[in-house]
Amino acid sequence: MYKMKNVIVRGLAAVSLLCLSFVAGAQYRDGVKPDTAGETAGASVQQILEAADSSDVPVVITLDQALQIALSENIAVKVADKEIERTKYAKRGTYAALFPQIDGSGSYQRTIKRQVVYFDGNPMAGLGGSSSGSGSSSGTGSGSTSGTGSGSEGSTSSSKGGGIEMGRLNTMSFGVSAAMPIINAQLWESVKITGMDVELAVEKARSSRLNMVSQVKNAYYAALFAKEAFDVYREVYENALNNYYETEKKYNVQKATELDMARAKTNVANAIPNVYNAESSVMLSLWQLKAVMGVDLEMNLDVVGSINDYAGMLDYDTAQHNEISLESNSTMKQLAIQAEELARSIRLKQYAYIPTLSLAFNFSGNTMFNDVPSSQWNWTPYSTVGLSLQIPIFSGLKRMNDVKQARNQYQQMQYNITDTERNLKIAIRQSLNTMDTNVKSYSAAEEAVDAAQKAYNIASKSYEVGRATLTDLNDAQLALTQAKLSQSQAIYNFVVAKTSLEQNLGYDFTTEE
């Protein structure tokens, strides 16, 4: 008997310490007063983040605030916005091809060795001097080619065997050219396609926002559901602990057997892991929420309310979606834009058969000089203006095959549109069916909770007066736990299915539900 009492004392000590840890966990869960959410109701996103980053007390946020923070901080949304900006720049670059393209140029050359020109069979070939010329045989005659001429070029040219050096030492030139398309059907069509790229990027950004909103909602609901499960398992632990105390009293007065004591202690021990797991689930769900929001995981944020607060959503009229409309679905809109781009791509390939006409202008000037002052440079300008017509005749059937390839891609896109539309309608039907099922499950679970709570209260009172066994009390506790979890699970499944439905229907964050 002494050993038995010692075991009981040690067990109570351990239970007491465990209670303290659970109280701490309860402070984490309930330590933030409900009015704290009201304090952040009018705060901006930056103010909430600054408070969560510096406060030791968790800053609770509503679902709308979580969505606003995610719209501001989520990386996928920022990348999508940058993609819109990039496509706008690309569109402007394509429009630039419609304007005149003006280029300037300039060059300078210094001649190291001049070019020599020979005039074979030309009567002027002897101008450069020749040792076999028909002049005077005297070396002092004025017409002798072997004498020293008055110019240095004459002596140089004579050393070349009758060749003449051409050009001057310095050459400078500059020019301005301009070109502009007048008739170019392919260019015009490509400009329209680039404009649709911007529209596609905008729709992809909207899709990123819709996906982000769904992720934040699901993570927020998961955190609420995890906290609800934590409350249920904590209540189970507290009931098991109270039953242990009650059984101990009966055992001390020999109204409970040793088997009852062992069962009571087992119930307490079995409840402990569930509480720890539920508490861990709360932490993980909050981390997941902060991750999809795009904020630091160390920020001290918490969610406000309970999953049961969304039970009012179960009144949602699913009959309004008997006729499914995918008009606002982002995926269908993207496919429609891509299909239109492919249709224009077919015309783009067909326009390759159309002649193109362009206008060109050119102006240039150059000067050649030896080492003389710039005032003596002689500039010679040169300019032209003209039209250039290019008529496609034959390209080895390349243009024809390009058109066929574009048509093939367009047909593939039509098949993808049909298949995607079917899959989306199936997903919408599945969401609606899940919502209807969980509405019924919630109604059944609600009745089960009332009945199980009543049964547990009766079993608890009966056990206190000795008219019920501990097994009866445990069965009532298990039924109550399952009923409460089933009720919360039905609400969670409903709101998740509703979120998926809204995403597939293309409801924006600002759309009235």
Short mmCIF file of C-alpha atoms in Angstrom, two decimals:
data_model
loop_
_atom_site.label_atom_id
_atom_site.label_comp_id
_atom_site.label_asym_id
_atom_site.label_seq_id
_atom_site.Cartn_x
_atom_site.Cartn_y
_atom_site.Cartn_z
CA MET A 1 0.00 0.00 0.00
CA TYR A 2 2.86 2.35 0.77
CA LYS A 3 4.32 1.80 -2.68
CA MET A 4 0.95 2.45 -4.25
CA LYS A 5 0.55 5.75 -2.44
CA ASN A 6 4.08 6.76 -3.43
CA VAL A 7 3.28 6.10 -7.06
CA ILE A 8 0.11 8.17 -6.77
CA VAL A 9 1.99 11.08 -5.18
CA ARG A 10 4.61 11.04 -7.89
CA GLY A 11 1.91 10.90 -10.53
CA LEU A 12 0.14 13.88 -9.04
CA ALA A 13 3.39 15.84 -8.97
CA ALA A 14 4.01 15.08 -12.62
CA VAL A 15 0.45 16.01 -13.47
CA SER A 16 0.82 19.30 -11.61
CA LEU A 17 3.94 20.19 -13.56
CA LEU A 18 2.18 19.26 -16.75
CA CYS A 19 -0.72 21.49 -15.83
CA LEU A 20 1.67 24.40 -15.57
CA SER A 21 2.97 23.72 -19.06
CA PHE A 22 -0.58 23.54 -20.37
CA VAL A 23 -1.42 26.80 -18.65
CA ALA A 24 1.51 28.32 -20.52
CA GLY A 25 0.15 26.85 -23.72
CA ALA A 26 -3.25 28.27 -22.88
CA GLN A 27 -1.67 31.65 -22.38
CA TYR A 28 -0.19 31.36 -25.86
CA ARG A 29 -3.58 30.47 -27.19
CA ASP A 30 -5.73 32.83 -25.15
CA GLY A 31 -3.17 35.32 -23.84
CA VAL A 32 -4.05 37.88 -26.49
CA LYS A 33 -7.23 39.51 -25.44
CA PRO A 34 -10.05 39.70 -28.01
CA ASP A 35 -9.96 43.47 -27.97
CA THR A 36 -6.40 43.34 -29.32
CA ALA A 37 -7.90 42.54 -32.68
CA GLY A 38 -9.94 45.69 -32.39
CA GLU A 39 -6.80 47.69 -31.75
CA THR A 40 -5.35 46.58 -35.12
CA ALA A 41 -8.62 46.97 -37.00
CA GLY A 42 -7.75 50.39 -38.36
CA ALA A 43 -3.99 49.86 -38.55
CA SER A 44 -2.15 49.81 -41.84
CA VAL A 45 -0.24 46.81 -43.13
CA GLN A 46 3.08 48.39 -42.22
CA GLN A 47 1.90 49.21 -38.69
CA ILE A 48 0.73 45.63 -38.12
CA LEU A 49 4.04 44.21 -39.37
CA GLU A 50 6.07 46.59 -37.24
CA ALA A 51 4.02 45.72 -34.16
CA ALA A 52 4.33 41.97 -34.83
CA ASP A 53 8.07 42.30 -35.33
CA SER A 54 8.72 44.07 -32.04
CA SER A 55 5.94 42.95 -29.68
CA ASP A 56 6.31 40.13 -27.17
CA VAL A 57 2.54 39.63 -27.20
CA PRO A 58 1.07 38.02 -30.36
CA VAL A 59 -0.66 40.53 -32.64
CA VAL A 60 -3.91 38.95 -33.74
CA ILE A 61 -5.14 39.64 -37.26
CA THR A 62 -8.41 39.04 -39.03
CA LEU A 63 -8.75 37.20 -42.33
CA ASP A 64 -9.12 40.46 -44.24
CA GLN A 65 -5.96 41.83 -42.65
CA ALA A 66 -4.09 38.63 -43.54
CA LEU A 67 -5.21 39.02 -47.16
CA GLN A 68 -4.17 42.67 -47.24
CA ILE A 69 -0.74 41.82 -45.86
CA ALA A 70 -0.34 39.04 -48.43
CA LEU A 71 -1.36 41.33 -51.30
CA SER A 72 1.37 43.70 -50.14
CA GLU A 73 4.15 41.26 -49.20
CA ASN A 74 3.62 38.04 -51.19
CA ILE A 75 6.56 37.33 -53.54
CA ALA A 76 4.43 35.74 -56.28
CA VAL A 77 2.30 38.88 -56.49
CA LYS A 78 5.39 41.09 -56.71
CA VAL A 79 6.86 38.92 -59.49
CA ALA A 80 3.57 39.07 -61.40
CA ASP A 81 3.53 42.87 -61.14
CA LYS A 82 7.09 42.99 -62.48
CA GLU A 83 6.03 40.78 -65.39
CA ILE A 84 3.31 43.28 -66.29
CA GLU A 85 5.90 46.03 -66.24
CA ARG A 86 8.23 44.00 -68.45
CA THR A 87 5.57 43.30 -71.09
CA LYS A 88 4.68 46.99 -71.19
CA TYR A 89 8.31 47.81 -72.00
CA ALA A 90 8.29 45.12 -74.70
CA LYS A 91 5.13 46.62 -76.19
CA ARG A 92 6.71 50.07 -76.33
CA GLY A 93 9.77 48.55 -77.99
CA THR A 94 7.58 47.01 -80.69
CA TYR A 95 5.79 50.29 -81.32
CA ALA A 96 9.20 51.91 -81.85
CA ALA A 97 9.56 49.93 -85.08
CA LEU A 98 6.77 52.05 -86.62
CA PHE A 99 8.79 55.25 -86.22
CA PRO A 100 11.77 56.36 -88.31
CA GLN A 101 15.03 54.74 -87.30
CA ILE A 102 17.76 57.41 -87.41
CA ASP A 103 21.45 56.60 -87.07
CA GLY A 104 24.57 58.71 -87.26
CA SER A 105 28.12 57.68 -88.12
CA GLY A 106 31.58 59.17 -88.33
CA SER A 107 35.06 57.92 -89.15
CA TYR A 108 38.66 59.05 -89.45
CA GLN A 109 41.49 57.29 -91.30
CA ARG A 110 45.21 58.00 -91.46
CA THR A 111 47.02 56.60 -94.47
CA ILE A 112 50.29 54.86 -93.61
CA LYS A 113 51.20 53.72 -97.15
CA ARG A 114 49.39 55.09 -100.14
CA GLN A 115 47.95 52.88 -102.83
CA VAL A 116 49.86 52.74 -106.17
CA VAL A 117 47.98 52.65 -109.47
CA TYR A 118 49.47 51.49 -112.79
CA PHE A 119 48.17 52.48 -116.21
CA ASP A 120 49.35 49.70 -118.58
CA GLY A 121 49.00 50.62 -122.27
CA ASN A 122 47.77 54.09 -121.40
CA PRO A 123 49.41 57.13 -123.12
CA MET A 124 49.56 58.77 -119.73
CA ALA A 125 51.63 55.92 -118.24
CA GLY A 126 54.88 57.93 -118.48
CA LEU A 127 53.61 60.76 -116.32
CA GLY A 128 55.02 59.14 -113.27
CA GLY A 129 58.59 59.02 -114.76
CA SER A 130 60.44 56.16 -116.50
CA SER A 131 64.07 55.31 -116.89
CA SER A 132 63.37 54.16 -120.45
CA GLY A 133 61.52 57.26 -121.53
CA SER A 134 62.16 58.94 -124.94
CA GLY A 135 63.47 62.18 -123.52
CA SER A 136 67.05 63.55 -123.71
CA SER A 137 69.81 61.15 -122.87
CA SER A 138 71.42 63.90 -120.89
CA GLY A 139 70.84 63.67 -117.18
CA THR A 140 70.34 67.44 -116.92
CA GLY A 141 67.48 67.93 -119.34
CA SER A 142 64.29 69.31 -118.05
CA GLY A 143 62.28 66.43 -119.54
CA SER A 144 64.56 63.74 -118.25
CA THR A 145 62.83 61.32 -115.92
CA SER A 146 66.04 60.49 -114.19
CA GLY A 147 66.56 63.98 -112.86
CA THR A 148 65.39 65.31 -109.59
CA GLY A 149 61.85 66.55 -109.99
CA SER A 150 60.44 69.48 -108.18
CA GLY A 151 57.93 67.31 -106.20
CA SER A 152 58.59 64.50 -103.80
CA GLU A 153 55.68 62.49 -105.22
CA GLY A 154 57.45 62.35 -108.62
CA SER A 155 60.50 60.71 -107.15
CA THR A 156 58.36 58.25 -105.18
CA SER A 157 56.32 57.28 -108.19
CA SER A 158 59.40 56.78 -110.28
CA SER A 159 60.64 54.24 -107.78
CA LYS A 160 57.49 52.24 -108.36
CA GLY A 161 58.38 51.49 -111.93
CA GLY A 162 55.85 53.90 -113.48
CA GLY A 163 53.07 53.62 -110.84
CA ILE A 164 51.22 56.59 -109.38
CA GLU A 165 50.43 56.92 -105.66
CA MET A 166 46.79 57.83 -105.04
CA GLY A 167 44.95 59.54 -102.18
CA ARG A 168 45.84 61.79 -99.34
CA LEU A 169 47.16 61.16 -95.88
CA ASN A 170 43.95 61.94 -93.91
CA THR A 171 40.36 60.97 -94.60
CA MET A 172 37.34 62.06 -92.52
CA SER A 173 33.68 61.28 -93.09
CA PHE A 174 30.33 61.53 -91.37
CA GLY A 175 26.82 60.49 -92.22
CA VAL A 176 23.19 60.37 -91.15
CA SER A 177 20.76 57.67 -92.28
CA ALA A 178 17.03 57.23 -91.67
CA ALA A 179 14.61 54.46 -92.58
CA MET A 180 10.91 54.01 -91.95
CA PRO A 181 8.45 51.28 -92.92
CA ILE A 182 5.51 52.47 -95.01
CA ILE A 183 3.77 49.18 -95.80
CA ASN A 184 4.63 46.22 -93.57
CA ALA A 185 1.63 44.08 -92.60
CA GLN A 186 3.70 41.67 -90.52
CA LEU A 187 5.03 44.49 -88.38
CA TRP A 188 1.57 45.88 -87.75
CA GLU A 189 0.25 42.46 -86.72
CA SER A 190 3.23 41.83 -84.43
CA VAL A 191 2.47 45.11 -82.65
CA LYS A 192 -1.07 43.88 -81.94
CA ILE A 193 0.24 40.53 -80.65
CA THR A 194 2.68 42.31 -78.32
CA GLY A 195 -0.21 44.38 -76.99
CA MET A 196 -2.02 41.13 -76.16
CA ASP A 197 1.07 39.96 -74.26
CA VAL A 198 0.45 42.81 -71.83
CA GLU A 199 -3.17 41.74 -71.45
CA LEU A 200 -2.03 38.16 -70.81
CA ALA A 201 0.48 39.31 -68.19
CA VAL A 202 -2.25 41.29 -66.41
CA GLU A 203 -4.48 38.22 -66.33
CA LYS A 204 -1.62 36.05 -65.05
CA ALA A 205 -1.05 38.58 -62.28
CA ARG A 206 -4.74 38.36 -61.42
CA SER A 207 -4.43 34.57 -61.37
CA SER A 208 -1.48 34.86 -58.97
CA ARG A 209 -3.58 37.03 -56.67
CA LEU A 210 -6.51 34.62 -56.79
CA ASN A 211 -4.21 31.70 -56.02
CA MET A 212 -2.57 33.64 -53.20
CA VAL A 213 -5.96 34.58 -51.73
CA SER A 214 -6.99 30.93 -51.74
CA GLN A 215 -3.75 29.88 -50.07
CA VAL A 216 -4.06 32.54 -47.37
CA LYS A 217 -7.69 31.64 -46.69
CA ASN A 218 -6.93 27.94 -46.43
CA ALA A 219 -3.94 28.58 -44.17
CA TYR A 220 -6.02 30.91 -41.99
CA TYR A 221 -8.83 28.34 -41.72
CA ALA A 222 -6.27 25.62 -40.97
CA ALA A 223 -4.88 27.71 -38.10
CA LEU A 224 -8.37 28.21 -36.68
CA PHE A 225 -9.13 24.51 -37.01
CA ALA A 226 -5.84 23.59 -35.33
CA LYS A 227 -6.63 25.92 -32.43
CA GLU A 228 -10.11 24.41 -32.15
CA ALA A 229 -8.61 20.91 -32.01
CA PHE A 230 -6.17 22.16 -29.37
CA ASP A 231 -9.10 23.43 -27.28
CA VAL A 232 -10.93 20.11 -27.63
CA TYR A 233 -7.93 17.99 -26.64
CA ARG A 234 -7.10 20.34 -23.79
CA GLU A 235 -10.65 19.99 -22.53
CA VAL A 236 -10.30 16.21 -22.81
CA TYR A 237 -7.12 16.41 -20.75
CA GLU A 238 -8.77 18.59 -18.11
CA ASN A 239 -11.72 16.20 -17.88
CA ALA A 240 -9.37 13.24 -17.59
CA LEU A 241 -7.48 15.07 -14.84
CA ASN A 242 -10.72 15.86 -12.96
CA ASN A 243 -11.81 12.25 -13.32
CA TYR A 244 -8.47 11.15 -11.91
CA TYR A 245 -8.99 13.35 -8.85
CA GLU A 246 -12.52 12.01 -8.44
CA THR A 247 -11.33 8.43 -8.78
CA GLU A 248 -8.57 9.11 -6.25
CA LYS A 249 -11.11 10.31 -3.72
CA LYS A 250 -13.17 7.19 -4.23
CA TYR A 251 -10.10 5.02 -4.03
CA ASN A 252 -9.09 6.58 -0.73
CA VAL A 253 -12.46 5.67 0.76
CA GLN A 254 -12.35 2.26 -0.91
CA LYS A 255 -15.22 3.02 -3.31
CA ALA A 256 -13.01 2.61 -6.39
CA THR A 257 -10.85 -0.30 -7.28
CA GLU A 258 -7.19 -0.27 -8.17
CA LEU A 259 -8.25 -1.02 -11.73
CA ASP A 260 -10.26 2.23 -11.78
CA MET A 261 -7.20 4.16 -10.60
CA ALA A 262 -5.06 2.59 -13.29
CA ARG A 263 -7.64 3.47 -15.93
CA ALA A 264 -7.89 7.06 -14.69
CA LYS A 265 -4.12 7.48 -14.80
CA THR A 266 -4.06 5.89 -18.27
CA ASN A 267 -6.65 8.35 -19.52
CA VAL A 268 -4.53 11.26 -18.31
CA ALA A 269 -1.40 9.81 -19.90
CA ASN A 270 -3.23 9.19 -23.20
CA ALA A 271 -4.53 12.76 -23.28
CA ILE A 272 -1.08 14.33 -22.94
CA PRO A 273 0.32 13.44 -26.43
CA ASN A 274 -2.85 14.67 -28.09
CA VAL A 275 -2.47 18.04 -26.42
CA TYR A 276 1.17 18.31 -27.44
CA ASN A 277 0.39 17.31 -31.02
CA ALA A 278 -2.47 19.80 -31.21
CA GLU A 279 -0.26 22.57 -29.85
CA SER A 280 2.42 21.70 -32.43
CA SER A 281 -0.23 21.80 -35.17
CA VAL A 282 -1.16 25.32 -34.10
CA MET A 283 2.44 26.46 -34.41
CA LEU A 284 2.91 24.79 -37.80
CA SER A 285 -0.33 26.24 -39.16
CA LEU A 286 0.68 29.74 -38.09
CA TRP A 287 4.07 29.31 -39.76
CA GLN A 288 2.32 28.16 -42.91
CA LEU A 289 0.06 31.19 -42.80
CA LYS A 290 3.01 33.56 -42.41
CA ALA A 291 4.82 31.79 -45.26
CA VAL A 292 1.99 32.28 -47.76
CA MET A 293 1.53 35.84 -46.55
CA GLY A 294 5.18 36.49 -47.40
CA VAL A 295 6.29 37.75 -43.98
CA ASP A 296 9.07 36.69 -41.66
CA LEU A 297 8.29 33.42 -39.86
CA GLU A 298 9.54 34.90 -36.59
CA MET A 299 6.89 37.63 -36.57
CA ASN A 300 4.60 37.33 -33.56
CA LEU A 301 1.26 36.96 -35.35
CA ASP A 302 -1.86 35.07 -34.35
CA VAL A 303 -5.33 34.60 -35.81
CA VAL A 304 -8.48 35.87 -34.19
CA GLY A 305 -11.70 34.01 -33.63
CA SER A 306 -12.68 30.38 -33.95
CA ILE A 307 -13.52 28.08 -36.84
CA ASN A 308 -17.05 27.97 -35.43
CA ASP A 309 -17.36 31.68 -36.24
CA TYR A 310 -17.66 30.65 -39.90
CA ALA A 311 -20.59 28.34 -39.32
CA GLY A 312 -22.82 31.06 -40.78
CA MET A 313 -21.28 30.40 -44.19
CA LEU A 314 -23.08 27.06 -44.28
CA ASP A 315 -26.21 28.94 -45.33
CA TYR A 316 -24.55 29.49 -48.72
CA ASP A 317 -27.00 28.85 -51.56
CA THR A 318 -25.25 26.34 -53.80
CA ALA A 319 -28.30 26.16 -56.10
CA GLN A 320 -27.25 29.46 -57.69
CA HIS A 321 -24.45 27.56 -59.45
CA ASN A 322 -26.69 25.08 -61.25
CA GLU A 323 -25.62 26.88 -64.42
CA ILE A 324 -21.85 27.02 -64.16
CA SER A 325 -20.26 30.10 -65.72
CA LEU A 326 -16.53 30.26 -66.32
CA GLU A 327 -16.68 33.79 -67.65
CA SER A 328 -14.48 35.15 -64.84
CA ASN A 329 -12.22 32.12 -64.48
CA SER A 330 -8.63 33.27 -64.84
CA THR A 331 -7.38 30.09 -66.53
CA MET A 332 -10.07 30.29 -69.20
CA LYS A 333 -9.33 33.96 -69.76
CA GLN A 334 -5.63 33.22 -70.21
CA LEU A 335 -6.42 30.45 -72.69
CA ALA A 336 -8.76 32.76 -74.60
CA ILE A 337 -6.04 35.40 -74.88
CA GLN A 338 -3.50 32.81 -75.98
CA ALA A 339 -5.96 31.48 -78.58
CA GLU A 340 -6.47 34.98 -79.93
CA GLU A 341 -2.70 35.43 -80.11
CA LEU A 342 -2.39 32.20 -82.10
CA ALA A 343 -5.16 33.33 -84.44
CA ARG A 344 -3.25 36.56 -85.03
CA SER A 345 -0.09 34.51 -85.45
CA ILE A 346 -1.74 32.74 -88.39
CA ARG A 347 -2.43 36.11 -90.01
CA LEU A 348 1.13 37.16 -89.18
CA LYS A 349 2.48 34.18 -91.13
CA GLN A 350 0.07 34.83 -94.00
CA TYR A 351 1.17 38.45 -94.24
CA ALA A 352 4.63 37.20 -95.17
CA TYR A 353 3.25 36.90 -98.74
CA ILE A 354 2.51 40.65 -98.86
CA PRO A 355 5.19 42.97 -100.33
CA THR A 356 6.77 45.51 -98.02
CA LEU A 357 7.61 49.11 -98.78
CA SER A 358 10.01 51.31 -96.86
CA LEU A 359 11.44 54.79 -97.13
CA ALA A 360 15.16 55.48 -96.74
CA PHE A 361 17.23 58.66 -96.53
CA ASN A 362 21.00 59.04 -96.39
CA PHE A 363 23.27 62.05 -96.06
CA SER A 364 27.06 61.90 -95.82
CA GLY A 365 30.07 64.12 -96.19
CA ASN A 366 33.79 63.43 -96.47
CA THR A 367 37.08 65.20 -96.93
CA MET A 368 40.62 64.13 -97.77
CA PHE A 369 43.63 66.23 -96.90
CA ASN A 370 47.27 66.20 -96.15
CA ASP A 371 48.67 67.91 -93.08
CA VAL A 372 47.11 71.33 -93.71
CA PRO A 373 44.99 73.66 -91.52
CA SER A 374 41.33 72.75 -91.15
CA SER A 375 40.33 75.93 -92.92
CA GLN A 376 41.58 74.36 -96.15
CA TRP A 377 39.65 71.11 -95.84
CA ASN A 378 37.35 70.56 -98.76
CA TRP A 379 34.13 68.82 -97.67
CA THR A 380 32.09 67.02 -100.33
CA PRO A 381 28.49 66.21 -99.20
CA TYR A 382 26.42 63.40 -100.63
CA SER A 383 22.72 62.58 -100.00
CA THR A 384 20.03 60.23 -101.29
CA VAL A 385 16.37 59.49 -100.64
CA GLY A 386 14.46 56.54 -102.01
CA LEU A 387 11.83 53.84 -101.70
CA SER A 388 12.58 50.17 -101.24
CA LEU A 389 10.03 47.57 -102.38
CA GLN A 390 10.50 43.93 -101.41
CA ILE A 391 8.30 41.36 -103.13
CA PRO A 392 8.38 37.78 -101.75
CA ILE A 393 8.48 35.26 -104.58
CA PHE A 394 9.84 31.91 -103.42
CA SER A 395 11.30 30.73 -100.12
CA GLY A 396 11.38 26.97 -100.50
CA LEU A 397 7.79 26.61 -99.14
CA LYS A 398 8.90 28.05 -95.80
CA ARG A 399 6.06 30.57 -95.60
CA MET A 400 3.45 27.93 -96.40
CA ASN A 401 4.78 25.58 -93.72
CA ASP A 402 4.88 28.43 -91.19
CA VAL A 403 1.17 29.07 -91.80
CA LYS A 404 0.36 25.36 -91.39
CA GLN A 405 2.36 25.21 -88.17
CA ALA A 406 0.49 28.22 -86.76
CA ARG A 407 -2.85 26.65 -87.64
CA ASN A 408 -1.80 23.40 -85.95
CA GLN A 409 -0.92 25.28 -82.76
CA TYR A 410 -4.29 27.04 -82.86
CA GLN A 411 -6.11 23.71 -83.13
CA GLN A 412 -4.12 22.34 -80.17
CA MET A 413 -5.13 25.37 -78.14
CA GLN A 414 -8.80 24.77 -78.94
CA TYR A 415 -8.49 21.19 -77.69
CA ASN A 416 -6.80 22.44 -74.50
CA ILE A 417 -9.58 24.97 -73.95
CA THR A 418 -12.25 22.28 -74.25
CA ASP A 419 -10.41 19.91 -71.90
CA THR A 420 -9.68 22.63 -69.34
CA GLU A 421 -13.30 23.77 -69.36
CA ARG A 422 -14.48 20.23 -68.62
CA ASN A 423 -11.99 19.78 -65.77
CA LEU A 424 -12.93 23.13 -64.23
CA LYS A 425 -16.62 22.26 -64.34
CA ILE A 426 -15.84 18.95 -62.64
CA ALA A 427 -13.83 20.78 -59.96
CA ILE A 428 -16.70 23.23 -59.41
CA ARG A 429 -19.21 20.39 -59.16
CA GLN A 430 -16.92 18.64 -56.69
CA SER A 431 -16.65 21.78 -54.55
CA LEU A 432 -20.43 22.23 -54.57
CA ASN A 433 -20.94 18.58 -53.66
CA THR A 434 -18.39 18.85 -50.84
CA MET A 435 -20.15 21.94 -49.52
CA ASP A 436 -23.56 20.24 -49.57
CA THR A 437 -22.14 17.14 -47.89
CA ASN A 438 -20.51 19.12 -45.09
CA VAL A 439 -23.67 21.16 -44.50
CA LYS A 440 -25.44 17.89 -43.77
CA SER A 441 -22.47 16.65 -41.76
CA TYR A 442 -22.49 19.81 -39.67
CA SER A 443 -26.19 19.47 -38.91
CA ALA A 444 -25.67 15.88 -37.80
CA ALA A 445 -22.53 16.80 -35.81
CA GLU A 446 -24.34 19.69 -34.14
CA GLU A 447 -27.01 17.34 -32.87
CA ALA A 448 -24.35 14.82 -31.90
CA VAL A 449 -22.46 17.44 -29.86
CA ASP A 450 -25.61 18.38 -27.93
CA ALA A 451 -26.44 14.74 -27.25
CA ALA A 452 -22.84 13.81 -26.40
CA GLN A 453 -22.47 16.78 -24.06
CA LYS A 454 -25.67 15.83 -22.29
CA ALA A 455 -24.56 12.20 -22.07
CA TYR A 456 -21.18 13.19 -20.68
CA ASN A 457 -22.73 15.45 -18.06
CA ILE A 458 -25.01 12.63 -16.97
CA ALA A 459 -22.19 10.11 -16.93
CA SER A 460 -19.99 12.50 -14.95
CA LYS A 461 -22.64 13.11 -12.30
CA SER A 462 -23.50 9.43 -12.21
CA TYR A 463 -19.86 8.54 -11.72
CA GLU A 464 -19.56 10.98 -8.85
CA VAL A 465 -22.43 9.28 -7.01
CA GLY A 466 -21.28 5.80 -7.96
CA ARG A 467 -24.06 4.92 -10.38
CA ALA A 468 -21.77 4.78 -13.46
CA THR A 469 -18.40 3.23 -14.04
CA LEU A 470 -15.26 4.91 -15.28
CA THR A 471 -15.65 3.00 -18.54
CA ASP A 472 -19.05 4.64 -19.06
CA LEU A 473 -17.51 8.03 -18.41
CA ASN A 474 -14.65 7.36 -20.83
CA ASP A 475 -17.08 6.28 -23.54
CA ALA A 476 -19.08 9.46 -23.06
CA GLN A 477 -15.90 11.55 -23.21
CA LEU A 478 -14.77 9.85 -26.42
CA ALA A 479 -18.17 10.39 -28.04
CA LEU A 480 -18.13 14.08 -27.08
CA THR A 481 -14.60 14.55 -28.43
CA GLN A 482 -15.43 12.93 -31.73
CA ALA A 483 -18.63 14.96 -32.07
CA LYS A 484 -16.85 18.27 -31.46
CA LEU A 485 -14.04 17.45 -33.87
CA SER A 486 -16.56 16.30 -36.48
CA GLN A 487 -18.43 19.59 -36.12
CA SER A 488 -15.28 21.65 -36.57
CA GLN A 489 -14.10 19.39 -39.40
CA ALA A 490 -17.37 19.93 -41.26
CA ILE A 491 -17.00 23.71 -41.03
CA TYR A 492 -13.36 23.53 -42.12
CA ASN A 493 -14.13 21.28 -45.09
CA PHE A 494 -16.96 23.59 -46.13
CA VAL A 495 -14.93 26.82 -46.07
CA VAL A 496 -12.02 25.15 -47.91
CA ALA A 497 -14.39 23.89 -50.61
CA LYS A 498 -15.99 27.33 -50.81
CA THR A 499 -12.55 28.91 -51.25
CA SER A 500 -11.79 26.50 -54.10
CA LEU A 501 -15.16 27.30 -55.65
CA GLU A 502 -14.50 31.03 -55.51
CA GLN A 503 -11.08 30.59 -57.10
CA ASN A 504 -12.47 28.47 -59.96
CA LEU A 505 -15.28 30.96 -60.52
CA GLY A 506 -12.75 33.79 -60.57
CA TYR A 507 -14.06 35.76 -57.60
CA ASP A 508 -11.65 38.56 -56.76
CA PHE A 509 -10.67 39.56 -53.24
CA THR A 510 -12.97 42.58 -53.50
CA THR A 511 -15.93 40.63 -54.92
CA GLU A 512 -18.97 40.67 -52.71
CA GLU A 513 -19.88 37.16 -51.64
#
